[in-house]
Amino acid sequence: MSMFHRQGDRYVATFAVDEVRVLRKVASEVVGLLTDGFDHGDPVVGRLFPEVYPDDAAGSAEFRRYTEGDLKTAKIDQAGAILAALPDGEAGGEVRLDAEAAEAWLRALNDARLAMGVRLEIKDGTDLGEELDDAVAEDPTSSRVFQLSVYAYLGYLQESLLNALID
């Protein structure tokens, strides 16, 4: 698995072909969710754009009216930063990020994990290892096993990049 490390003023990781595919798919799905599939009734959208004033629907709507467009654009741009930095085509390769791109990646990875966490019903107290073990025991070929593995990988990658940034 890829791990980011610092090289001068860059944050560098080498990705295998499958990792590139997964990251490309995840980032594309976030973009799709925020464009074509944007629906305030979707719990994922609710998690990515939480109510600022949960006890004041009018105040939340007013706040959303002024901020949502910019926030949505920023989230799309951050997912786009992942897509732009990944190796082209169907190949693995090196990713080199400057500080700004690295921070965009962190935010985009966080958004992807939040979205997946909602879909996978991951809660604060969920033991991911136990959840994955249970899913494997039930059906090792299930889509849930794959999705939990991707969720865990994104967390690993996010932690790796964060550690590289603070070193």
Tab-separated table of C-alpha atoms in Angstrom:
chain	number	residue	atom	x	y	z
A	1	MET	CA	0.000	0.000	0.000
A	2	SER	CA	1.103	3.520	-0.731
A	3	MET	CA	2.337	5.763	1.978
A	4	PHE	CA	3.071	9.453	1.724
A	5	HIS	CA	6.426	10.816	2.769
A	6	ARG	CA	7.973	14.233	2.566
A	7	GLN	CA	10.543	15.003	-0.131
A	8	GLY	CA	11.679	18.592	0.206
A	9	ASP	CA	8.573	20.728	-0.178
A	10	ARG	CA	6.531	17.894	-1.742
A	11	TYR	CA	4.490	15.030	-0.341
A	12	VAL	CA	5.113	11.913	-2.402
A	13	ALA	CA	3.531	8.468	-2.690
A	14	THR	CA	3.693	5.771	-5.332
A	15	PHE	CA	0.389	4.123	-6.146
A	16	ALA	CA	-0.296	0.726	-7.669
A	17	VAL	CA	-2.749	0.494	-10.570
A	18	ASP	CA	-5.566	-0.766	-8.322
A	19	GLU	CA	-5.026	2.073	-5.865
A	20	VAL	CA	-5.255	4.604	-8.692
A	21	ARG	CA	-8.493	3.003	-9.881
A	22	VAL	CA	-10.018	3.089	-6.400
A	23	LEU	CA	-9.001	6.700	-5.779
A	24	ARG	CA	-10.245	7.766	-9.208
A	25	LYS	CA	-13.596	6.048	-8.615
A	26	VAL	CA	-14.020	7.445	-5.099
A	27	ALA	CA	-13.157	11.013	-6.129
A	28	SER	CA	-15.441	10.762	-9.174
A	29	GLU	CA	-18.295	9.517	-7.020
A	30	VAL	CA	-17.879	12.481	-4.661
A	31	VAL	CA	-17.994	14.853	-7.635
A	32	GLY	CA	-21.099	13.062	-8.947
A	33	LEU	CA	-22.788	13.254	-5.564
A	34	LEU	CA	-22.137	16.998	-5.407
A	35	THR	CA	-23.273	17.712	-8.961
A	36	ASP	CA	-25.763	15.387	-10.671
A	37	GLY	CA	-26.825	13.581	-7.515
A	38	PHE	CA	-27.043	16.557	-5.167
A	39	ASP	CA	-30.125	16.014	-3.028
A	40	HIS	CA	-30.669	17.484	0.433
A	41	GLY	CA	-32.786	14.428	1.262
A	42	ASP	CA	-29.747	12.153	0.855
A	43	PRO	CA	-28.206	11.409	4.280
A	44	VAL	CA	-24.720	11.685	2.744
A	45	VAL	CA	-25.427	15.239	1.587
A	46	GLY	CA	-26.767	15.932	5.079
A	47	ARG	CA	-23.491	14.687	6.570
A	48	LEU	CA	-21.321	16.713	4.176
A	49	PHE	CA	-23.503	19.823	4.602
A	50	PRO	CA	-24.843	19.604	8.168
A	51	GLU	CA	-27.478	21.960	9.461
A	52	VAL	CA	-25.703	24.888	11.095
A	53	TYR	CA	-28.670	25.691	13.306
A	54	PRO	CA	-30.429	22.350	13.955
A	55	ASP	CA	-33.163	24.029	16.009
A	56	ASP	CA	-33.740	26.860	13.523
A	57	ALA	CA	-34.776	25.640	10.069
A	58	ALA	CA	-35.190	29.173	8.703
A	59	GLY	CA	-31.777	30.248	9.997
A	60	SER	CA	-30.147	27.122	8.541
A	61	ALA	CA	-31.823	27.709	5.190
A	62	GLU	CA	-30.652	31.326	5.149
A	63	PHE	CA	-27.086	30.312	6.064
A	64	ARG	CA	-27.140	27.573	3.396
A	65	ARG	CA	-28.343	30.071	0.789
A	66	TYR	CA	-25.215	32.189	1.298
A	67	THR	CA	-22.609	29.471	1.833
A	68	GLU	CA	-23.635	26.237	0.134
A	69	GLY	CA	-22.566	27.139	-3.401
A	70	ASP	CA	-19.030	28.051	-2.361
A	71	LEU	CA	-18.730	25.045	-0.064
A	72	LYS	CA	-19.966	22.692	-2.772
A	73	THR	CA	-17.529	24.199	-5.297
A	74	ALA	CA	-14.659	23.801	-2.811
A	75	LYS	CA	-15.546	20.141	-2.201
A	76	ILE	CA	-15.716	19.468	-5.955
A	77	ASP	CA	-12.360	21.204	-6.457
A	78	GLN	CA	-10.807	19.153	-3.664
A	79	ALA	CA	-11.992	15.884	-5.207
A	80	GLY	CA	-10.715	17.273	-8.516
A	81	ALA	CA	-7.288	17.739	-6.910
A	82	ILE	CA	-7.140	13.984	-6.362
A	83	LEU	CA	-8.180	13.302	-9.945
A	84	ALA	CA	-5.671	15.817	-11.321
A	85	ALA	CA	-2.719	14.432	-9.367
A	86	LEU	CA	-3.291	10.741	-10.095
A	87	PRO	CA	-1.286	9.076	-12.847
A	88	ASP	CA	-3.027	9.116	-16.230
A	89	GLY	CA	-4.738	6.153	-17.798
A	90	GLU	CA	-4.602	2.661	-16.435
A	91	ALA	CA	-1.219	2.839	-14.754
A	92	GLY	CA	0.178	3.224	-11.317
A	93	GLY	CA	2.800	5.777	-10.532
A	94	GLU	CA	4.025	8.551	-8.348
A	95	VAL	CA	1.953	11.396	-6.968
A	96	ARG	CA	3.774	14.554	-5.908
A	97	LEU	CA	1.759	17.139	-4.003
A	98	ASP	CA	2.653	20.641	-2.889
A	99	ALA	CA	1.285	21.804	0.477
A	100	GLU	CA	-1.906	23.253	-1.027
A	101	ALA	CA	-2.704	20.090	-3.001
A	102	ALA	CA	-1.919	17.929	0.045
A	103	GLU	CA	-4.430	19.876	2.119
A	104	ALA	CA	-7.024	19.543	-0.658
A	105	TRP	CA	-6.382	15.791	-0.700
A	106	LEU	CA	-6.891	15.606	3.076
A	107	ARG	CA	-10.233	17.402	2.846
A	108	ALA	CA	-11.344	15.297	-0.139
A	109	LEU	CA	-10.344	12.043	1.582
A	110	ASN	CA	-12.285	13.182	4.635
A	111	ASP	CA	-15.375	13.918	2.522
A	112	ALA	CA	-15.114	10.508	0.833
A	113	ARG	CA	-14.796	8.763	4.200
A	114	LEU	CA	-17.752	10.702	5.614
A	115	ALA	CA	-19.868	9.719	2.600
A	116	MET	CA	-18.829	6.074	2.790
A	117	GLY	CA	-19.317	6.038	6.552
A	118	VAL	CA	-22.933	7.103	6.143
A	119	ARG	CA	-23.602	4.476	3.461
A	120	LEU	CA	-21.839	1.758	5.479
A	121	GLU	CA	-23.539	2.880	8.719
A	122	ILE	CA	-20.203	3.454	10.459
A	123	LYS	CA	-20.753	5.165	13.816
A	124	ASP	CA	-18.285	6.815	16.208
A	125	GLY	CA	-17.944	3.644	18.276
A	126	THR	CA	-17.710	1.232	15.346
A	127	ASP	CA	-14.719	-1.095	15.502
A	128	LEU	CA	-13.722	-1.183	11.840
A	129	GLY	CA	-11.598	-4.313	12.230
A	130	GLU	CA	-14.467	-6.158	13.865
A	131	GLU	CA	-16.898	-4.879	11.239
A	132	LEU	CA	-14.621	-6.103	8.452
A	133	ASP	CA	-14.088	-9.483	10.163
A	134	ASP	CA	-17.857	-9.938	10.483
A	135	ALA	CA	-18.414	-9.026	6.834
A	136	VAL	CA	-15.689	-11.458	5.700
A	137	ALA	CA	-17.163	-14.234	7.864
A	138	GLU	CA	-20.604	-13.620	6.364
A	139	ASP	CA	-19.473	-13.451	2.714
A	140	PRO	CA	-15.843	-12.743	1.789
A	141	THR	CA	-16.856	-11.801	-1.764
A	142	SER	CA	-19.539	-9.276	-0.761
A	143	SER	CA	-19.527	-5.668	-1.855
A	144	ARG	CA	-19.574	-4.722	1.849
A	145	VAL	CA	-16.154	-6.335	2.352
A	146	PHE	CA	-14.797	-4.340	-0.578
A	147	GLN	CA	-16.401	-1.097	0.600
A	148	LEU	CA	-15.156	-1.513	4.167
A	149	SER	CA	-11.684	-2.234	2.789
A	150	VAL	CA	-11.789	0.943	0.695
A	151	TYR	CA	-13.015	2.908	3.720
A	152	ALA	CA	-10.110	1.565	5.785
A	153	TYR	CA	-7.635	2.272	2.957
A	154	LEU	CA	-8.812	5.883	2.679
A	155	GLY	CA	-8.297	6.293	6.415
A	156	TYR	CA	-4.810	4.825	6.153
A	157	LEU	CA	-3.973	7.122	3.243
A	158	GLN	CA	-5.379	10.155	5.051
A	159	GLU	CA	-3.336	9.356	8.155
A	160	SER	CA	-0.217	8.797	6.051
A	161	LEU	CA	-0.598	12.177	4.353
A	162	LEU	CA	-1.350	13.955	7.613
A	163	ASN	CA	1.741	12.439	9.220
A	164	ALA	CA	3.860	13.529	6.247
A	165	LEU	CA	2.490	17.075	6.586
A	166	ILE	CA	3.297	17.363	10.275
A	167	ASP	CA	6.775	15.793	10.066
